[in-house]
Amino acid sequence: MIIAVDGPAASGKGTIARAIAAHFGLPLLDTGLLYRAVGMATVRAGGDPDVEDDALKACQFDNAALADPALRSEAAGGLASRVSVHPKVRAALLKRQRDFAGQPGGAVLDGRDIGTVIVPSADAKLYVTASAEVRARRRQLEDYDRDYPAILAEILARDERDASRADAPMRRADDADLLDTSDLSVDDAVQRAIAIVEARLRR
Ligand code: DC
């Protein structure tokens, strides 16, 4: 059983994907971490994240690199979004994601293009979203040092880049169930997500 969870930054998709994986006893791959690892490795090697071949050189890393806490920073998220526009980078990370999805018993993957490109045949697809204002407030609660307008601007810029790139843009698959978490508590969002997936799997 393969479950795809897509959506924009700070929509709650990571928390929801973790809860779904625990509920169904499936392994989870946060695919954003792969792009974050490439973005950070590109810069650390002195490369330019906007230059495709620089980013491509950073695509060979082992899974241990994904445990680096620095990958969780907002800066790493921005670098990830920049390297993720390059088709060669997306191609280099494709097999890793499909292999993970194809393991016996299945998996949960969360990202931007899981339901549309990585595993279009997923058994259940969830597109998790929330208004940009709510997502910026959530980010601000995690980081009181940053002011709201700057965070909102960053979120809007990331949405725009992720949704407008030519290769595998962020979008809801036609057959994905939509979950808007703007007005939901974390617990309610998680419960609703699990209920939606269970209903989909019964169909
Ligand atoms: O989910 P995240 O915030 O960790 O993702 C960071 C960036 O990586 C995101 O802005 C775009 C890119 N990304 C992608 O292009 N495709 C994915 N499947 C996951 C992430």
PDB file of C-alpha atoms and ligand atoms in Angstrom:
ATOM      1  CA  MET A   1       0.000   0.000   0.000  1.00  0.00           C
ATOM      2  CA  ILE A   2       1.445   3.348  -1.057  1.00  0.00           C
ATOM      3  CA  ILE A   3       0.179   6.632   0.334  1.00  0.00           C
ATOM      4  CA  ALA A   4       1.172   9.966  -1.220  1.00  0.00           C
ATOM      5  CA  VAL A   5       1.003  13.173   0.812  1.00  0.00           C
ATOM      6  CA  ASP A   6       1.687  16.417  -1.047  1.00  0.00           C
ATOM      7  CA  GLY A   7       1.273  20.102  -0.325  1.00  0.00           C
ATOM      8  CA  PRO A   8       3.049  23.403   0.328  1.00  0.00           C
ATOM      9  CA  ALA A   9       5.467  24.316   3.130  1.00  0.00           C
ATOM     10  CA  ALA A  10       3.977  24.480   6.655  1.00  0.00           C
ATOM     11  CA  SER A  11       0.646  23.047   5.516  1.00  0.00           C
ATOM     12  CA  GLY A  12       0.941  20.292   8.128  1.00  0.00           C
ATOM     13  CA  LYS A  13       1.757  17.603   5.572  1.00  0.00           C
ATOM     14  CA  GLY A  14       4.870  16.405   7.435  1.00  0.00           C
ATOM     15  CA  THR A  15       3.005  15.903  10.708  1.00  0.00           C
ATOM     16  CA  ILE A  16       0.125  14.288   8.871  1.00  0.00           C
ATOM     17  CA  ALA A  17       2.411  11.976   6.883  1.00  0.00           C
ATOM     18  CA  ARG A  18       4.135  10.866  10.116  1.00  0.00           C
ATOM     19  CA  ALA A  19       0.782  10.129  11.754  1.00  0.00           C
ATOM     20  CA  ILE A  20      -0.478   8.210   8.711  1.00  0.00           C
ATOM     21  CA  ALA A  21       2.727   6.157   8.592  1.00  0.00           C
ATOM     22  CA  ALA A  22       2.420   5.307  12.303  1.00  0.00           C
ATOM     23  CA  HIS A  23      -1.294   4.500  11.952  1.00  0.00           C
ATOM     24  CA  PHE A  24      -0.778   2.080   9.067  1.00  0.00           C
ATOM     25  CA  GLY A  25       2.608   0.800  10.281  1.00  0.00           C
ATOM     26  CA  LEU A  26       4.373   1.937   7.096  1.00  0.00           C
ATOM     27  CA  PRO A  27       7.850   3.426   6.586  1.00  0.00           C
ATOM     28  CA  LEU A  28       7.937   7.137   5.757  1.00  0.00           C
ATOM     29  CA  LEU A  29      10.103   9.140   3.380  1.00  0.00           C
ATOM     30  CA  ASP A  30      10.098  12.928   3.726  1.00  0.00           C
ATOM     31  CA  THR A  31      11.201  13.677   0.162  1.00  0.00           C
ATOM     32  CA  GLY A  32      11.790  17.360   0.952  1.00  0.00           C
ATOM     33  CA  LEU A  33      14.806  16.227   2.948  1.00  0.00           C
ATOM     34  CA  LEU A  34      16.416  14.889  -0.240  1.00  0.00           C
ATOM     35  CA  TYR A  35      16.189  18.301  -1.901  1.00  0.00           C
ATOM     36  CA  ARG A  36      17.328  19.976   1.332  1.00  0.00           C
ATOM     37  CA  ALA A  37      20.393  17.697   1.406  1.00  0.00           C
ATOM     38  CA  VAL A  38      21.210  18.590  -2.198  1.00  0.00           C
ATOM     39  CA  GLY A  39      20.768  22.324  -1.549  1.00  0.00           C
ATOM     40  CA  MET A  40      23.021  22.305   1.516  1.00  0.00           C
ATOM     41  CA  ALA A  41      25.669  20.092  -0.086  1.00  0.00           C
ATOM     42  CA  THR A  42      25.755  22.349  -3.147  1.00  0.00           C
ATOM     43  CA  VAL A  43      26.472  25.436  -1.069  1.00  0.00           C
ATOM     44  CA  ARG A  44      28.944  23.634   1.201  1.00  0.00           C
ATOM     45  CA  ALA A  45      30.905  22.568  -1.874  1.00  0.00           C
ATOM     46  CA  GLY A  46      31.052  26.185  -3.010  1.00  0.00           C
ATOM     47  CA  GLY A  47      28.495  25.673  -5.767  1.00  0.00           C
ATOM     48  CA  ASP A  48      25.572  27.854  -6.847  1.00  0.00           C
ATOM     49  CA  PRO A  49      22.133  26.299  -6.188  1.00  0.00           C
ATOM     50  CA  ASP A  50      20.754  28.068  -9.266  1.00  0.00           C
ATOM     51  CA  VAL A  51      23.302  26.377 -11.557  1.00  0.00           C
ATOM     52  CA  GLU A  52      21.976  22.969 -12.578  1.00  0.00           C
ATOM     53  CA  ASP A  53      25.326  21.182 -12.901  1.00  0.00           C
ATOM     54  CA  ASP A  54      26.532  22.463  -9.506  1.00  0.00           C
ATOM     55  CA  ALA A  55      23.389  21.048  -7.871  1.00  0.00           C
ATOM     56  CA  LEU A  56      23.622  17.806  -9.841  1.00  0.00           C
ATOM     57  CA  LYS A  57      27.097  17.151  -8.413  1.00  0.00           C
ATOM     58  CA  ALA A  58      25.540  17.215  -4.922  1.00  0.00           C
ATOM     59  CA  CYS A  59      22.955  14.503  -5.658  1.00  0.00           C
ATOM     60  CA  GLN A  60      25.140  11.600  -4.554  1.00  0.00           C
ATOM     61  CA  PHE A  61      24.792  11.298  -0.784  1.00  0.00           C
ATOM     62  CA  ASP A  62      24.001   8.455   1.512  1.00  0.00           C
ATOM     63  CA  ASN A  63      20.962   8.284   3.734  1.00  0.00           C
ATOM     64  CA  ALA A  64      22.994   9.137   6.849  1.00  0.00           C
ATOM     65  CA  ALA A  65      23.268  12.711   5.484  1.00  0.00           C
ATOM     66  CA  LEU A  66      19.502  13.076   5.921  1.00  0.00           C
ATOM     67  CA  ALA A  67      19.859  13.060   9.712  1.00  0.00           C
ATOM     68  CA  ASP A  68      21.747  16.391   9.708  1.00  0.00           C
ATOM     69  CA  PRO A  69      19.689  18.802  11.905  1.00  0.00           C
ATOM     70  CA  ALA A  70      20.781  21.721   9.692  1.00  0.00           C
ATOM     71  CA  LEU A  71      18.489  20.344   6.974  1.00  0.00           C
ATOM     72  CA  ARG A  72      15.469  21.383   9.069  1.00  0.00           C
ATOM     73  CA  SER A  73      16.266  25.113   8.869  1.00  0.00           C
ATOM     74  CA  GLU A  74      14.276  27.592   6.805  1.00  0.00           C
ATOM     75  CA  ALA A  75      17.493  28.405   4.922  1.00  0.00           C
ATOM     76  CA  ALA A  76      17.803  24.761   3.872  1.00  0.00           C
ATOM     77  CA  GLY A  77      14.160  24.839   2.731  1.00  0.00           C
ATOM     78  CA  GLY A  78      14.865  27.828   0.510  1.00  0.00           C
ATOM     79  CA  LEU A  79      17.965  26.178  -0.990  1.00  0.00           C
ATOM     80  CA  ALA A  80      15.952  22.996  -1.540  1.00  0.00           C
ATOM     81  CA  SER A  81      13.305  24.905  -3.451  1.00  0.00           C
ATOM     82  CA  ARG A  82      15.997  26.465  -5.662  1.00  0.00           C
ATOM     83  CA  VAL A  83      17.777  23.217  -6.561  1.00  0.00           C
ATOM     84  CA  SER A  84      14.437  21.451  -7.055  1.00  0.00           C
ATOM     85  CA  VAL A  85      13.665  23.448 -10.216  1.00  0.00           C
ATOM     86  CA  HIS A  86      16.471  21.658 -12.098  1.00  0.00           C
ATOM     87  CA  PRO A  87      15.221  18.684 -14.162  1.00  0.00           C
ATOM     88  CA  LYS A  88      18.572  16.835 -13.806  1.00  0.00           C
ATOM     89  CA  VAL A  89      18.334  17.078 -10.015  1.00  0.00           C
ATOM     90  CA  ARG A  90      14.750  15.785 -10.031  1.00  0.00           C
ATOM     91  CA  ALA A  91      15.791  12.916 -12.311  1.00  0.00           C
ATOM     92  CA  ALA A  92      18.745  12.057 -10.049  1.00  0.00           C
ATOM     93  CA  LEU A  93      16.450  11.762  -7.024  1.00  0.00           C
ATOM     94  CA  LEU A  94      13.637   9.888  -8.779  1.00  0.00           C
ATOM     95  CA  LYS A  95      14.892   6.298  -8.446  1.00  0.00           C
ATOM     96  CA  ARG A  96      15.605   6.711  -4.747  1.00  0.00           C
ATOM     97  CA  GLN A  97      12.001   7.775  -4.164  1.00  0.00           C
ATOM     98  CA  ARG A  98      10.451   5.092  -6.399  1.00  0.00           C
ATOM     99  CA  ASP A  99      12.595   2.382  -4.782  1.00  0.00           C
ATOM    100  CA  PHE A 100      11.411   3.513  -1.369  1.00  0.00           C
ATOM    101  CA  ALA A 101       7.784   3.488  -2.519  1.00  0.00           C
ATOM    102  CA  GLY A 102       8.186   0.058  -4.069  1.00  0.00           C
ATOM    103  CA  GLN A 103       9.455  -1.761  -0.985  1.00  0.00           C
ATOM    104  CA  PRO A 104       7.426  -4.777   0.099  1.00  0.00           C
ATOM    105  CA  GLY A 105       4.426  -3.747   2.180  1.00  0.00           C
ATOM    106  CA  GLY A 106       4.446  -0.222   0.804  1.00  0.00           C
ATOM    107  CA  ALA A 107       5.286   3.187   2.177  1.00  0.00           C
ATOM    108  CA  VAL A 108       4.170   6.731   2.845  1.00  0.00           C
ATOM    109  CA  LEU A 109       5.973   9.510   0.957  1.00  0.00           C
ATOM    110  CA  ASP A 110       5.456  13.220   1.460  1.00  0.00           C
ATOM    111  CA  GLY A 111       6.533  15.994  -0.879  1.00  0.00           C
ATOM    112  CA  ARG A 112       5.247  18.097  -3.760  1.00  0.00           C
ATOM    113  CA  ASP A 113       5.005  15.693  -6.706  1.00  0.00           C
ATOM    114  CA  ILE A 114       4.452  12.290  -5.108  1.00  0.00           C
ATOM    115  CA  GLY A 115       0.886  11.822  -6.362  1.00  0.00           C
ATOM    116  CA  THR A 116       1.545  13.422  -9.739  1.00  0.00           C
ATOM    117  CA  VAL A 117       5.010  12.146 -10.783  1.00  0.00           C
ATOM    118  CA  ILE A 118       6.744   9.842  -8.314  1.00  0.00           C
ATOM    119  CA  VAL A 119       3.882   7.395  -7.668  1.00  0.00           C
ATOM    120  CA  PRO A 120       0.839   8.329  -9.764  1.00  0.00           C
ATOM    121  CA  SER A 121      -0.562   4.851  -8.998  1.00  0.00           C
ATOM    122  CA  ALA A 122      -0.571   5.422  -5.199  1.00  0.00           C
ATOM    123  CA  ASP A 123      -3.473   3.762  -3.377  1.00  0.00           C
ATOM    124  CA  ALA A 124      -4.371   6.978  -1.579  1.00  0.00           C
ATOM    125  CA  LYS A 125      -3.349  10.575  -2.272  1.00  0.00           C
ATOM    126  CA  LEU A 126      -3.780  13.483   0.045  1.00  0.00           C
ATOM    127  CA  TYR A 127      -3.138  17.106  -0.869  1.00  0.00           C
ATOM    128  CA  VAL A 128      -2.691  19.056   2.351  1.00  0.00           C
ATOM    129  CA  THR A 129      -2.928  22.821   2.232  1.00  0.00           C
ATOM    130  CA  ALA A 130      -3.634  25.916   4.364  1.00  0.00           C
ATOM    131  CA  SER A 131      -3.760  29.634   3.644  1.00  0.00           C
ATOM    132  CA  ALA A 132      -0.373  31.337   3.294  1.00  0.00           C
ATOM    133  CA  GLU A 133      -1.213  33.578   6.285  1.00  0.00           C
ATOM    134  CA  VAL A 134      -1.917  30.591   8.552  1.00  0.00           C
ATOM    135  CA  ARG A 135       1.239  28.835   7.375  1.00  0.00           C
ATOM    136  CA  ALA A 136       3.341  31.944   8.059  1.00  0.00           C
ATOM    137  CA  ARG A 137       1.851  32.217  11.592  1.00  0.00           C
ATOM    138  CA  ARG A 138       2.753  28.577  12.230  1.00  0.00           C
ATOM    139  CA  ARG A 139       6.320  29.192  11.135  1.00  0.00           C
ATOM    140  CA  GLN A 140       6.509  32.274  13.327  1.00  0.00           C
ATOM    141  CA  LEU A 141       5.453  30.234  16.366  1.00  0.00           C
ATOM    142  CA  GLU A 142       8.449  27.988  15.706  1.00  0.00           C
ATOM    143  CA  ASP A 143      10.819  30.946  15.383  1.00  0.00           C
ATOM    144  CA  TYR A 144       9.977  34.045  17.458  1.00  0.00           C
ATOM    145  CA  ASP A 145      13.108  35.829  16.266  1.00  0.00           C
ATOM    146  CA  ARG A 146      11.722  36.347  12.782  1.00  0.00           C
ATOM    147  CA  ASP A 147       9.001  38.791  11.895  1.00  0.00           C
ATOM    148  CA  TYR A 148       5.744  37.791  10.289  1.00  0.00           C
ATOM    149  CA  PRO A 149       5.972  39.842   7.038  1.00  0.00           C
ATOM    150  CA  ALA A 150       9.381  38.323   6.217  1.00  0.00           C
ATOM    151  CA  ILE A 151       8.150  34.791   6.849  1.00  0.00           C
ATOM    152  CA  LEU A 152       4.990  35.364   4.806  1.00  0.00           C
ATOM    153  CA  ALA A 153       7.045  36.765   1.910  1.00  0.00           C
ATOM    154  CA  GLU A 154       9.333  33.724   2.052  1.00  0.00           C
ATOM    155  CA  ILE A 155       6.400  31.309   2.015  1.00  0.00           C
ATOM    156  CA  LEU A 156       4.766  33.088  -0.927  1.00  0.00           C
ATOM    157  CA  ALA A 157       8.072  33.071  -2.841  1.00  0.00           C
ATOM    158  CA  ARG A 158       8.574  29.357  -2.167  1.00  0.00           C
ATOM    159  CA  ASP A 159       4.972  28.539  -3.226  1.00  0.00           C
ATOM    160  CA  GLU A 160       5.449  30.510  -6.416  1.00  0.00           C
ATOM    161  CA  ARG A 161       8.750  28.781  -7.274  1.00  0.00           C
ATOM    162  CA  ASP A 162       7.477  25.286  -6.417  1.00  0.00           C
ATOM    163  CA  ALA A 163       4.208  25.687  -8.312  1.00  0.00           C
ATOM    164  CA  SER A 164       5.553  27.440 -11.411  1.00  0.00           C
ATOM    165  CA  ARG A 165       8.608  25.318 -12.257  1.00  0.00           C
ATOM    166  CA  ALA A 166       8.312  23.493 -15.566  1.00  0.00           C
ATOM    167  CA  ASP A 167       9.332  20.066 -14.279  1.00  0.00           C
ATOM    168  CA  ALA A 168       6.986  18.348 -11.788  1.00  0.00           C
ATOM    169  CA  PRO A 169       5.439  21.512 -10.341  1.00  0.00           C
ATOM    170  CA  MET A 170       3.665  21.333  -7.003  1.00  0.00           C
ATOM    171  CA  ARG A 171       0.006  20.636  -7.713  1.00  0.00           C
ATOM    172  CA  ARG A 172      -2.863  18.550  -6.503  1.00  0.00           C
ATOM    173  CA  ALA A 173      -3.258  15.331  -8.514  1.00  0.00           C
ATOM    174  CA  ASP A 174      -6.709  15.077 -10.106  1.00  0.00           C
ATOM    175  CA  ASP A 175      -7.493  12.065  -7.930  1.00  0.00           C
ATOM    176  CA  ALA A 176      -6.045  13.429  -4.674  1.00  0.00           C
ATOM    177  CA  ASP A 177      -8.292  14.194  -1.695  1.00  0.00           C
ATOM    178  CA  LEU A 178      -7.926  17.774  -0.474  1.00  0.00           C
ATOM    179  CA  LEU A 179      -7.430  18.612   3.204  1.00  0.00           C
ATOM    180  CA  ASP A 180      -7.328  22.287   4.182  1.00  0.00           C
ATOM    181  CA  THR A 181      -5.839  22.544   7.680  1.00  0.00           C
ATOM    182  CA  SER A 182      -6.230  26.350   8.025  1.00  0.00           C
ATOM    183  CA  ASP A 183      -8.891  26.104  10.737  1.00  0.00           C
ATOM    184  CA  LEU A 184      -7.958  22.740  12.240  1.00  0.00           C
ATOM    185  CA  SER A 185      -5.944  21.870  15.325  1.00  0.00           C
ATOM    186  CA  VAL A 186      -3.082  19.419  14.788  1.00  0.00           C
ATOM    187  CA  ASP A 187      -5.117  16.588  16.333  1.00  0.00           C
ATOM    188  CA  ASP A 188      -8.186  17.350  14.223  1.00  0.00           C
ATOM    189  CA  ALA A 189      -6.090  17.577  11.042  1.00  0.00           C
ATOM    190  CA  VAL A 190      -4.447  14.230  11.769  1.00  0.00           C
ATOM    191  CA  GLN A 191      -7.764  12.523  12.564  1.00  0.00           C
ATOM    192  CA  ARG A 192      -9.377  13.944   9.442  1.00  0.00           C
ATOM    193  CA  ALA A 193      -6.416  12.856   7.290  1.00  0.00           C
ATOM    194  CA  ILE A 194      -6.543   9.284   8.592  1.00  0.00           C
ATOM    195  CA  ALA A 195     -10.322   9.163   8.049  1.00  0.00           C
ATOM    196  CA  ILE A 196      -9.932  10.403   4.460  1.00  0.00           C
ATOM    197  CA  VAL A 197      -7.250   7.808   3.673  1.00  0.00           C
ATOM    198  CA  GLU A 198      -9.260   4.993   5.253  1.00  0.00           C
ATOM    199  CA  ALA A 199     -12.342   5.990   3.259  1.00  0.00           C
ATOM    200  CA  ARG A 200     -10.259   6.076   0.076  1.00  0.00           C
ATOM    201  CA  LEU A 201      -8.784   2.640   0.733  1.00  0.00           C
ATOM    202  CA  ARG A 202     -12.268   1.164   1.251  1.00  0.00           C
ATOM    203  CA  ARG A 203     -13.425   2.418  -2.161  1.00  0.00           C
TER     204      ARG A 203
HETATM  205  O1   DC B   1       8.762  19.802   2.098  1.00  0.00           O
HETATM  206  P1   DC B   1      10.009  20.686   2.282  1.00  0.00           P
HETATM  207  O2   DC B   1       9.694  22.056   2.826  1.00  0.00           O
HETATM  208  O3   DC B   1      11.064  20.018   3.070  1.00  0.00           O
HETATM  209  O4   DC B   1      10.583  20.878   0.796  1.00  0.00           O
HETATM  210  C1   DC B   1      11.661  21.739   0.528  1.00  0.00           C
HETATM  211  C2   DC B   1      11.677  22.084  -0.945  1.00  0.00           C
HETATM  212  O5   DC B   1      12.052  20.919  -1.704  1.00  0.00           O
HETATM  213  C3   DC B   1      10.361  22.544  -1.536  1.00  0.00           C
HETATM  214  O6   DC B   1      10.189  23.929  -1.403  1.00  0.00           O
HETATM  215  C4   DC B   1      10.444  22.089  -2.972  1.00  0.00           C
HETATM  216  C5   DC B   1      11.342  20.878  -2.933  1.00  0.00           C
HETATM  217  N1   DC B   1      10.613  19.607  -3.047  1.00  0.00           N
HETATM  218  C6   DC B   1      10.257  19.190  -4.295  1.00  0.00           C
HETATM  219  O7   DC B   1      10.475  19.902  -5.265  1.00  0.00           O
HETATM  220  N2   DC B   1       9.650  17.972  -4.470  1.00  0.00           N
HETATM  221  C7   DC B   1       9.389  17.193  -3.424  1.00  0.00           C
HETATM  222  N3   DC B   1       8.803  16.002  -3.630  1.00  0.00           N
HETATM  223  C8   DC B   1       9.724  17.615  -2.117  1.00  0.00           C
HETATM  224  C9   DC B   1      10.325  18.850  -1.959  1.00  0.00           C
END
